[in-house]
Coordinates of C-alpha atoms in Angstrom, one line a residue:
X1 CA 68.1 97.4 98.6
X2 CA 69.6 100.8 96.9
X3 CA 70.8 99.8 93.8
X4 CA 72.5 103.4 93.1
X5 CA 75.6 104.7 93.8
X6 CA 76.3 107.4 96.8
X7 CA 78.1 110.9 95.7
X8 CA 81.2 110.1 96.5
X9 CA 80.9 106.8 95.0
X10 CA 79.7 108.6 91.8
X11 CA 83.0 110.8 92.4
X12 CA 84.9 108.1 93.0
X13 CA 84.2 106.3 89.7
X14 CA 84.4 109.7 87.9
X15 CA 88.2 110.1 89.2
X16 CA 89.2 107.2 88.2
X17 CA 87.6 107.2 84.6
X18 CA 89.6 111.0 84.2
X19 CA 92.6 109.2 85.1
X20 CA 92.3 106.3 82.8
X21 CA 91.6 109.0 80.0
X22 CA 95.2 109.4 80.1
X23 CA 95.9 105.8 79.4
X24 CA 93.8 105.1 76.3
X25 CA 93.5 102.2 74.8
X26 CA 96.7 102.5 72.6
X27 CA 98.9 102.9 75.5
X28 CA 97.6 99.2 76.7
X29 CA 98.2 97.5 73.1
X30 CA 101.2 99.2 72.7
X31 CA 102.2 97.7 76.6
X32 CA 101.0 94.0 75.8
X33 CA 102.9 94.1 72.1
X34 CA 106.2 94.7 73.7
X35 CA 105.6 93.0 76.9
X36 CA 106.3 96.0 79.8
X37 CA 105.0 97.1 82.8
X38 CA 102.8 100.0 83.3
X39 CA 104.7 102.1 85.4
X40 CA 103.1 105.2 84.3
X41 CA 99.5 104.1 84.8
X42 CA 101.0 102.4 88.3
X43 CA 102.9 105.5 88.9
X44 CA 99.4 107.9 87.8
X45 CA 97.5 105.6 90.6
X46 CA 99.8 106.3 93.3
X47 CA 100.0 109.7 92.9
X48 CA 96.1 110.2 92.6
X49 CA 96.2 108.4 96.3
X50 CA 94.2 105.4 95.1
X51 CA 96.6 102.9 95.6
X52 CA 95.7 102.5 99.2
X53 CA 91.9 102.9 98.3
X54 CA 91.1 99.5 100.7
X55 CA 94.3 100.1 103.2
X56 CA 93.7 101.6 106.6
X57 CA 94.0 105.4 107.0
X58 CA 96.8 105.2 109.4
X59 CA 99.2 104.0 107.3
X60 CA 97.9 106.4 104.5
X61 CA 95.2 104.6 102.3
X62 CA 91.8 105.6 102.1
X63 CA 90.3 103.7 104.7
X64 CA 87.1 102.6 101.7
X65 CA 85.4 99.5 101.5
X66 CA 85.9 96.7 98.9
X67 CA 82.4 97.6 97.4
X68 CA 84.6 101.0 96.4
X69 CA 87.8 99.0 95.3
X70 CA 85.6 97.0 93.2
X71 CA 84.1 100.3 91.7
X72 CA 88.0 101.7 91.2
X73 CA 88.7 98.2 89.2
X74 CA 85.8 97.9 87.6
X75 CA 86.2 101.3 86.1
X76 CA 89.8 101.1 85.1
X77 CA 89.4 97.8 83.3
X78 CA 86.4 99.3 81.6
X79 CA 88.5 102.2 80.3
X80 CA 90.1 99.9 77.9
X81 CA 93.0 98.6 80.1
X82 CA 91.5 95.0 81.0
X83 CA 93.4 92.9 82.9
X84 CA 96.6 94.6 82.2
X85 CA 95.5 98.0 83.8
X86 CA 93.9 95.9 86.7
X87 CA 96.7 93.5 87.6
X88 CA 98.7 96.4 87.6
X89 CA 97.8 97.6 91.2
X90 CA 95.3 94.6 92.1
X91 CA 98.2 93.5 94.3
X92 CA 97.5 96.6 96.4
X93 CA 93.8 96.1 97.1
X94 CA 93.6 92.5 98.3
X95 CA 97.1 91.3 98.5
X96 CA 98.2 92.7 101.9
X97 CA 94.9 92.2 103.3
X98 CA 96.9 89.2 105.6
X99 CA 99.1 92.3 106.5
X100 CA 96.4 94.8 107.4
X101 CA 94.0 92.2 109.9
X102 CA 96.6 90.2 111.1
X103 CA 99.9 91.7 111.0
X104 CA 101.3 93.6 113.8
X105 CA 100.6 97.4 114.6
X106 CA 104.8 97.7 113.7
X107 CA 104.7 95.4 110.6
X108 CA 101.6 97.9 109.2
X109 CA 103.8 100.8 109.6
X110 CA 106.7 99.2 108.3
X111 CA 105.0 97.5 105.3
X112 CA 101.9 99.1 103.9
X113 CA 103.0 103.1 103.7
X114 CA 105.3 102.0 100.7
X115 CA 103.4 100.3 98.9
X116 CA 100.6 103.0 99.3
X117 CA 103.0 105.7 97.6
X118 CA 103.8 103.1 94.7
X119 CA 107.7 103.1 95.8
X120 CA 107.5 99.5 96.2
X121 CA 105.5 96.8 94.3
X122 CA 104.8 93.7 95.7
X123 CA 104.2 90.3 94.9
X124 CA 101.7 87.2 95.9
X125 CA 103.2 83.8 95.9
X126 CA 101.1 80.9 97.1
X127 CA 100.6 78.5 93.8
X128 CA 103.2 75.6 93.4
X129 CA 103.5 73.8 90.3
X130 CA 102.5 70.5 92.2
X131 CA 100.3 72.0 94.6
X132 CA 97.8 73.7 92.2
X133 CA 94.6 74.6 93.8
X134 CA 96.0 71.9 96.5
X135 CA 97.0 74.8 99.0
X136 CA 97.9 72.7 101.9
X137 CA 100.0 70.4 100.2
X138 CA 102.8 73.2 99.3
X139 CA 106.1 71.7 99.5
X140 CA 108.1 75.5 99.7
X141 CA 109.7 74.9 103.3
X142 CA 110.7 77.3 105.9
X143 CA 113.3 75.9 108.4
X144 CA 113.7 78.1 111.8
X145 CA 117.3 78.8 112.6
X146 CA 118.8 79.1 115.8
X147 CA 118.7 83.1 115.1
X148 CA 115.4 82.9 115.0
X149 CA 115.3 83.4 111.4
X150 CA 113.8 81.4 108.6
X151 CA 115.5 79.6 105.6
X152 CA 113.1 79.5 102.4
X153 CA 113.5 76.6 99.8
X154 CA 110.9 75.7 97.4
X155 CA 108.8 77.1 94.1
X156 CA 106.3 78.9 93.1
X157 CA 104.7 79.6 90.1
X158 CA 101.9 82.0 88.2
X159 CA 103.4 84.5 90.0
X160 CA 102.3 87.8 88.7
X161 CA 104.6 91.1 88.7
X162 CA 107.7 89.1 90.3
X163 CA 109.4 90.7 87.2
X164 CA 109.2 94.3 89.1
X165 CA 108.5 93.4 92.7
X166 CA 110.3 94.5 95.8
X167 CA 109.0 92.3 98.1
X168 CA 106.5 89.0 97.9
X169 CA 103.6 87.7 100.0
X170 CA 104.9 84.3 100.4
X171 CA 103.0 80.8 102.2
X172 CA 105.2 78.0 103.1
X173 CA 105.1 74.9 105.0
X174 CA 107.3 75.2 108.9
X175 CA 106.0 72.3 110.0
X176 CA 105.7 68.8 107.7
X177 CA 102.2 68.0 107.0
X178 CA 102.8 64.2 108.3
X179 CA 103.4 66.1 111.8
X180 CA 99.9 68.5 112.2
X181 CA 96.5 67.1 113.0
X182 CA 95.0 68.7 110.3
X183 CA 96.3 69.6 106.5
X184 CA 95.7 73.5 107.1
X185 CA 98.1 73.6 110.0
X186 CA 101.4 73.8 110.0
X187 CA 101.7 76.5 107.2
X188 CA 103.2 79.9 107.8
X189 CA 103.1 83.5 106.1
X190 CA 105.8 86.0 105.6
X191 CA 106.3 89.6 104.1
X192 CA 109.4 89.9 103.2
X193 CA 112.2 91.5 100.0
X194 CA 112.6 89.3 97.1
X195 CA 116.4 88.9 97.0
X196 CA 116.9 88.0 93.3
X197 CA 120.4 86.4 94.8
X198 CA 118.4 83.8 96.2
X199 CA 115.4 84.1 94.1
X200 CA 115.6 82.9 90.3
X201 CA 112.5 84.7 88.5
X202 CA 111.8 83.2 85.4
X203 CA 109.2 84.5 83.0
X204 CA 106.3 82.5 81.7
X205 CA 105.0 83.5 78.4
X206 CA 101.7 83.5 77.6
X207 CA 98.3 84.1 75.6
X208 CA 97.7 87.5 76.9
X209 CA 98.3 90.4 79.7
X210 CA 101.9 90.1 78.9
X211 CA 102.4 93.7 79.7
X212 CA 101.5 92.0 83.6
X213 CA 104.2 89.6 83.9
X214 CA 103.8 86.0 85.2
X215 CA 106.5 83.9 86.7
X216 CA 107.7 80.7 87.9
X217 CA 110.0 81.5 91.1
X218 CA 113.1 79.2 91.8
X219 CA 113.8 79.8 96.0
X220 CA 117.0 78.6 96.9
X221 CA 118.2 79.8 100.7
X222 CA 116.4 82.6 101.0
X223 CA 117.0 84.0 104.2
X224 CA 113.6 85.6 106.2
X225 CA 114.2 87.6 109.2
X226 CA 111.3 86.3 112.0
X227 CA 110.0 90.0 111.8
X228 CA 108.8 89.6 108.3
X229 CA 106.1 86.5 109.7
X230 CA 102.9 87.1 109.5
X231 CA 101.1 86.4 112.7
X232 CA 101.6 82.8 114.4
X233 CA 103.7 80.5 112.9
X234 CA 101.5 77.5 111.9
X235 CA 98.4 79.7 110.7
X236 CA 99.3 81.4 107.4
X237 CA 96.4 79.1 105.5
X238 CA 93.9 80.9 108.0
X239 CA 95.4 84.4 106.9
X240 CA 95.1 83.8 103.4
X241 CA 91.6 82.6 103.6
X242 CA 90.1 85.9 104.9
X243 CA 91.2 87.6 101.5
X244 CA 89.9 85.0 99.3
X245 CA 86.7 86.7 99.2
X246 CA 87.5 90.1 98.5
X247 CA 90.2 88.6 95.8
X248 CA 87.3 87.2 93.9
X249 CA 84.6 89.9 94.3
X250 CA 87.8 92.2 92.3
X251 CA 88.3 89.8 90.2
X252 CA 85.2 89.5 88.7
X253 CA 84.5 93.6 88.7
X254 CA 87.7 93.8 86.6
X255 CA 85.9 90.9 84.3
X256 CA 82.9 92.8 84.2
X257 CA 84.8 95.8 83.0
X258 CA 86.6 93.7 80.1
X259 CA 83.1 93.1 79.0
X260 CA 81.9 96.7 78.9
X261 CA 84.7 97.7 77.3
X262 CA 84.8 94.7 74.5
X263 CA 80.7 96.0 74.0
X264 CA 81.1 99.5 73.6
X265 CA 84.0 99.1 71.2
X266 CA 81.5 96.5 69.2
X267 CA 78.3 98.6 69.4
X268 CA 80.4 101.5 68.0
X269 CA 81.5 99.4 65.1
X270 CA 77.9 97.9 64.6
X271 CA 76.4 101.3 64.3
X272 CA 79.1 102.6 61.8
X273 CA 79.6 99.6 59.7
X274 CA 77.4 99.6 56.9
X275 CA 76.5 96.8 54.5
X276 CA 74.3 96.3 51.8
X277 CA 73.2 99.9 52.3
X278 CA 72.4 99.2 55.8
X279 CA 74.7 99.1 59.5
X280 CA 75.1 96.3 60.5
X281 CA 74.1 96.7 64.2
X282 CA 70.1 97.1 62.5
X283 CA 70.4 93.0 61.4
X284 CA 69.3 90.6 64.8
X285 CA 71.7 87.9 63.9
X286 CA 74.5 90.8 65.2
X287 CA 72.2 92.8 67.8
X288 CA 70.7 90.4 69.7
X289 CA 74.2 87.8 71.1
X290 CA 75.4 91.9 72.2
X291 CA 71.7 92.8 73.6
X292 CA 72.1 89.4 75.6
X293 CA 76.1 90.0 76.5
X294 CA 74.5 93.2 78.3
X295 CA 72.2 91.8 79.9
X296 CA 74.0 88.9 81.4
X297 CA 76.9 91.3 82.2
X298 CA 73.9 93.5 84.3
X299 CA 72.9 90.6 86.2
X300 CA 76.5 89.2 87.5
X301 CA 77.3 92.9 88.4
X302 CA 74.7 92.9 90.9
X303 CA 76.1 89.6 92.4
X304 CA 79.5 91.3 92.2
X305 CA 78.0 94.1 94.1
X306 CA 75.9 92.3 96.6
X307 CA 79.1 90.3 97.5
X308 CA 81.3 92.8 98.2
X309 CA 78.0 94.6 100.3
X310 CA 78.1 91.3 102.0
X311 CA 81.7 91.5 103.1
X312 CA 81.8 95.3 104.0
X313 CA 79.0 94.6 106.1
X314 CA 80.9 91.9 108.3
X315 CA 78.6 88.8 107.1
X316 CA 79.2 85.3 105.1
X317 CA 79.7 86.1 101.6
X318 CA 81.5 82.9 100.3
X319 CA 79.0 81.5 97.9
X320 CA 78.0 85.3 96.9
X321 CA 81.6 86.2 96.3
X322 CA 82.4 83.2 94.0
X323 CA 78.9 82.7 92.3
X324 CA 79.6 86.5 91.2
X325 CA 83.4 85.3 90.1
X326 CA 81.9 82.4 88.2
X327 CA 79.1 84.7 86.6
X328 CA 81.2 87.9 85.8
X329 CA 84.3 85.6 84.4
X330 CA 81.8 83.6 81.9
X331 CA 79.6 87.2 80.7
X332 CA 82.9 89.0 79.9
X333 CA 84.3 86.1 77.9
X334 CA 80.6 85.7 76.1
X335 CA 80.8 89.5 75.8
X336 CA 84.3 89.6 74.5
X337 CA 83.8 86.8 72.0
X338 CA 80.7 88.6 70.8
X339 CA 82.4 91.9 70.2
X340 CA 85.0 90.2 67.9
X341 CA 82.4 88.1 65.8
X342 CA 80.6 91.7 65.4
X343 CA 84.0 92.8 64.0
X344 CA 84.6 89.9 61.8
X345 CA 87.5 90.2 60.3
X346 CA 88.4 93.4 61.8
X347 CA 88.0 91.7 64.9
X348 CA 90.8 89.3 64.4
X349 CA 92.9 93.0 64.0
X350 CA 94.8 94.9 66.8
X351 CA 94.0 98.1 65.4
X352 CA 90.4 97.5 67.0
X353 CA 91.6 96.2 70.7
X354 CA 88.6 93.2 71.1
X355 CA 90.9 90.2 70.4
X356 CA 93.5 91.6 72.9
X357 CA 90.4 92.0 75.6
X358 CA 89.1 88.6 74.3
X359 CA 92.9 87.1 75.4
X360 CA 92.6 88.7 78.5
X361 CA 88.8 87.8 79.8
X362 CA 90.1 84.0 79.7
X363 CA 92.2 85.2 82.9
X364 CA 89.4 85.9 85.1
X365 CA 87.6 82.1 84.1
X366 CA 90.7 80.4 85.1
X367 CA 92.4 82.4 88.1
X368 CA 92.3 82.4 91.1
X369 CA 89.8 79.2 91.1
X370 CA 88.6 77.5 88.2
X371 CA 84.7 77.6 86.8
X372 CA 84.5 73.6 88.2
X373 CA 85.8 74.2 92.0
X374 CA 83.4 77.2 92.1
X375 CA 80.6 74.8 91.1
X376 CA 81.7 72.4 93.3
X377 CA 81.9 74.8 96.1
X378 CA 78.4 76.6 95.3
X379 CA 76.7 72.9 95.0
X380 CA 78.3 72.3 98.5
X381 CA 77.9 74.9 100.4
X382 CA 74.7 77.0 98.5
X383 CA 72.6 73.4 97.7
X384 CA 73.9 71.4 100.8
X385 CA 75.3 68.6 98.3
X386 CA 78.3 66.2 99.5
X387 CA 81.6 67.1 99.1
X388 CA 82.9 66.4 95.6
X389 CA 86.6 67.1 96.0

């Protein structure tokens, strides 16, 4: 197994890190304090061509694997940008993945050159407030019309950028779930505007990324044209399980990246800090929890990477893709925690940036699957133990 990177890898990780050099660390503080969107940074990525990095060469992206996107988000969340700079275009690398394997040859055209540029931003809505992790008991309904056509009614919530989005990623129910043989049936996936007329978006406020908003979404009539489905009606649940992998092996690169950043801004203090006539990095008590941060961050990057080899390859990588979630999520927050203890007080400060990563390193232990269903999943499917859910 080669455990280095290619050249154009290397150059890969290089562009992205000169790019994020124009975004520093301020710019990403300044972005959460008064809750805004990144449009510049979004706007940067577009124009540098990476916002299509995992998008099909046809319709403009880059044609790469995820192990490349995960490099691309792993490096911009290490910059300093966290989760904000990564939720800011993670839309674009695994959100349309429904779109690019199973949507039609017109649909790519239509759909994924836009977003590609950065003229439109798009949402994912699948979570329901009743629902949960629950997928196939959504109660968001899409009634046919005589026209063909679809009528939307339902909710949605944990919505991220529905605050700026042009269009939304959406999984309803079209047929009842008393009426299909099995609970993943009957549920159907469309592409399609978000018509504020018809769409309340109401903001949820919260512990951190608030530059990346999150919403609740109130769906009242929305009108879908049968152009903007998704493949078959009745099989959206099977679409949105083939990006579930890829969604977590991002994930937990971005968390990964939250961590480096949260060490190197600690280890910088630790070396310049001095007390009683020493720094403070020399005492064990504050080197060794950041010694052992690194380390465990090492080891659940090379699950991250080994997944996302896995699934660029073409094989299984269910239990690799969420054992590296579960792993990256729980070093960054031990890594983030560490880096504001090392900064005591001054840790507690925004003027240093580790409490704002330490907010933000929560997202990727409780989205998109919490720590327990991942351990329920990995006892299941990695150990061969019965079902616990």
């Amino acid at each position: 197994m080669n455990f280095s990177l290619n050249e154009d890898q290397r150059s890969l990780v290089a562009a992205i890190e000169r790019l994020c050099e124009d975004f520093p660390a301020e710019y990403w503080r300044d972005h959460d304090d008064r809750a805004v969107f990144p449009h510049e940074f979004h706007r940067a990525v577009a124009q540098s061509g990476w916002l299509g990095i995992a998008m099909p060469e046809a319709q403009g992206g880059a044609g790469l694997g995820i192990t490349e996107a995960a490099l691309m988000m792993r490096a911009i969340s290490a910059s300093g940008a966290g989760m904000s700079g990564a939720s800011a275009v993670h839309m674009n690398i695994f959100g349309l993945n429904p779109v690019v394997v199973f949507g039609s040859e017109q649909q790519r055209q239509r759909f994924l050159p836009p977003l590609i540029a950065g003229t439109e931003k798009a949402c994912f809505a699948v979570t329901e407030p009743d629902a949960g992790l629950d997928t196939t008991s959504l109660k968001t309904q899409a009634v046919r019309q005589p026209n063909g056509s679809y009528l939307l009614h339902g909710r949605k919530i944990w919505i991220s950028t529905a605050q700026v989005a042009d269009r939304m990623l959406i999984l309803t129910r079209t047929t009842p779930i008393d009426q299909v043989k099995k609970p993943t049936q009957g549920l159907t996936l469309f592409y399609t505007p978000l018509d504020r007329a018809k769409v309340e978006v109401r903001e949820i406020h919260k512990l951190g990324r608030a530059a990346v908003d999150s919403n609740m979404l109130f769906i009242d009539g929305l009108q879908v044209p049968e152009e903007d489905r998704i493949g078959e009606e009745g099989r959206g649940f099977e679409y949105i399980l083939h990006g579930l992998n890829p969604e977590r092996i991002l994930i937990a690169a971005e968390a990964i990246g939250i961590g480096r950043a949260a060490l190197r801004i600690a280890s910088q203090y630790a070396q310049e800090r001095v007390v009683f006539g020493r720094p403070i990095g020399q005492n064990q008590g504050v080197a060794h929890p950041l010694a052992r941060a690194w380390a465990n961050l090492e080891a659940a990057d090379l699950m991250v990477f080994k997944a996302a080899t896995l699934y660029d390859a073409g094989e299984p990588c269910g239990v690799e893709a969420n054992a590296a979630k579960y792993l990256a999520a729980e070093a960054a927050h031990d890594a983030c925690q560490n880096a504001v203890l090392t900064l005591g007080g001054m840790g507690y400060a925004k003027e240093y940036h580790v409490e704002r990563l330490l907010r933000e390193s929560y997202i990727p232990r409780i989205a998109p699957v919490s720590p327990q269903m991942i351990l329920n999943f990995i006892a299941e499917k990695a150990l061969g133990l019965p079902k616990s859910y």
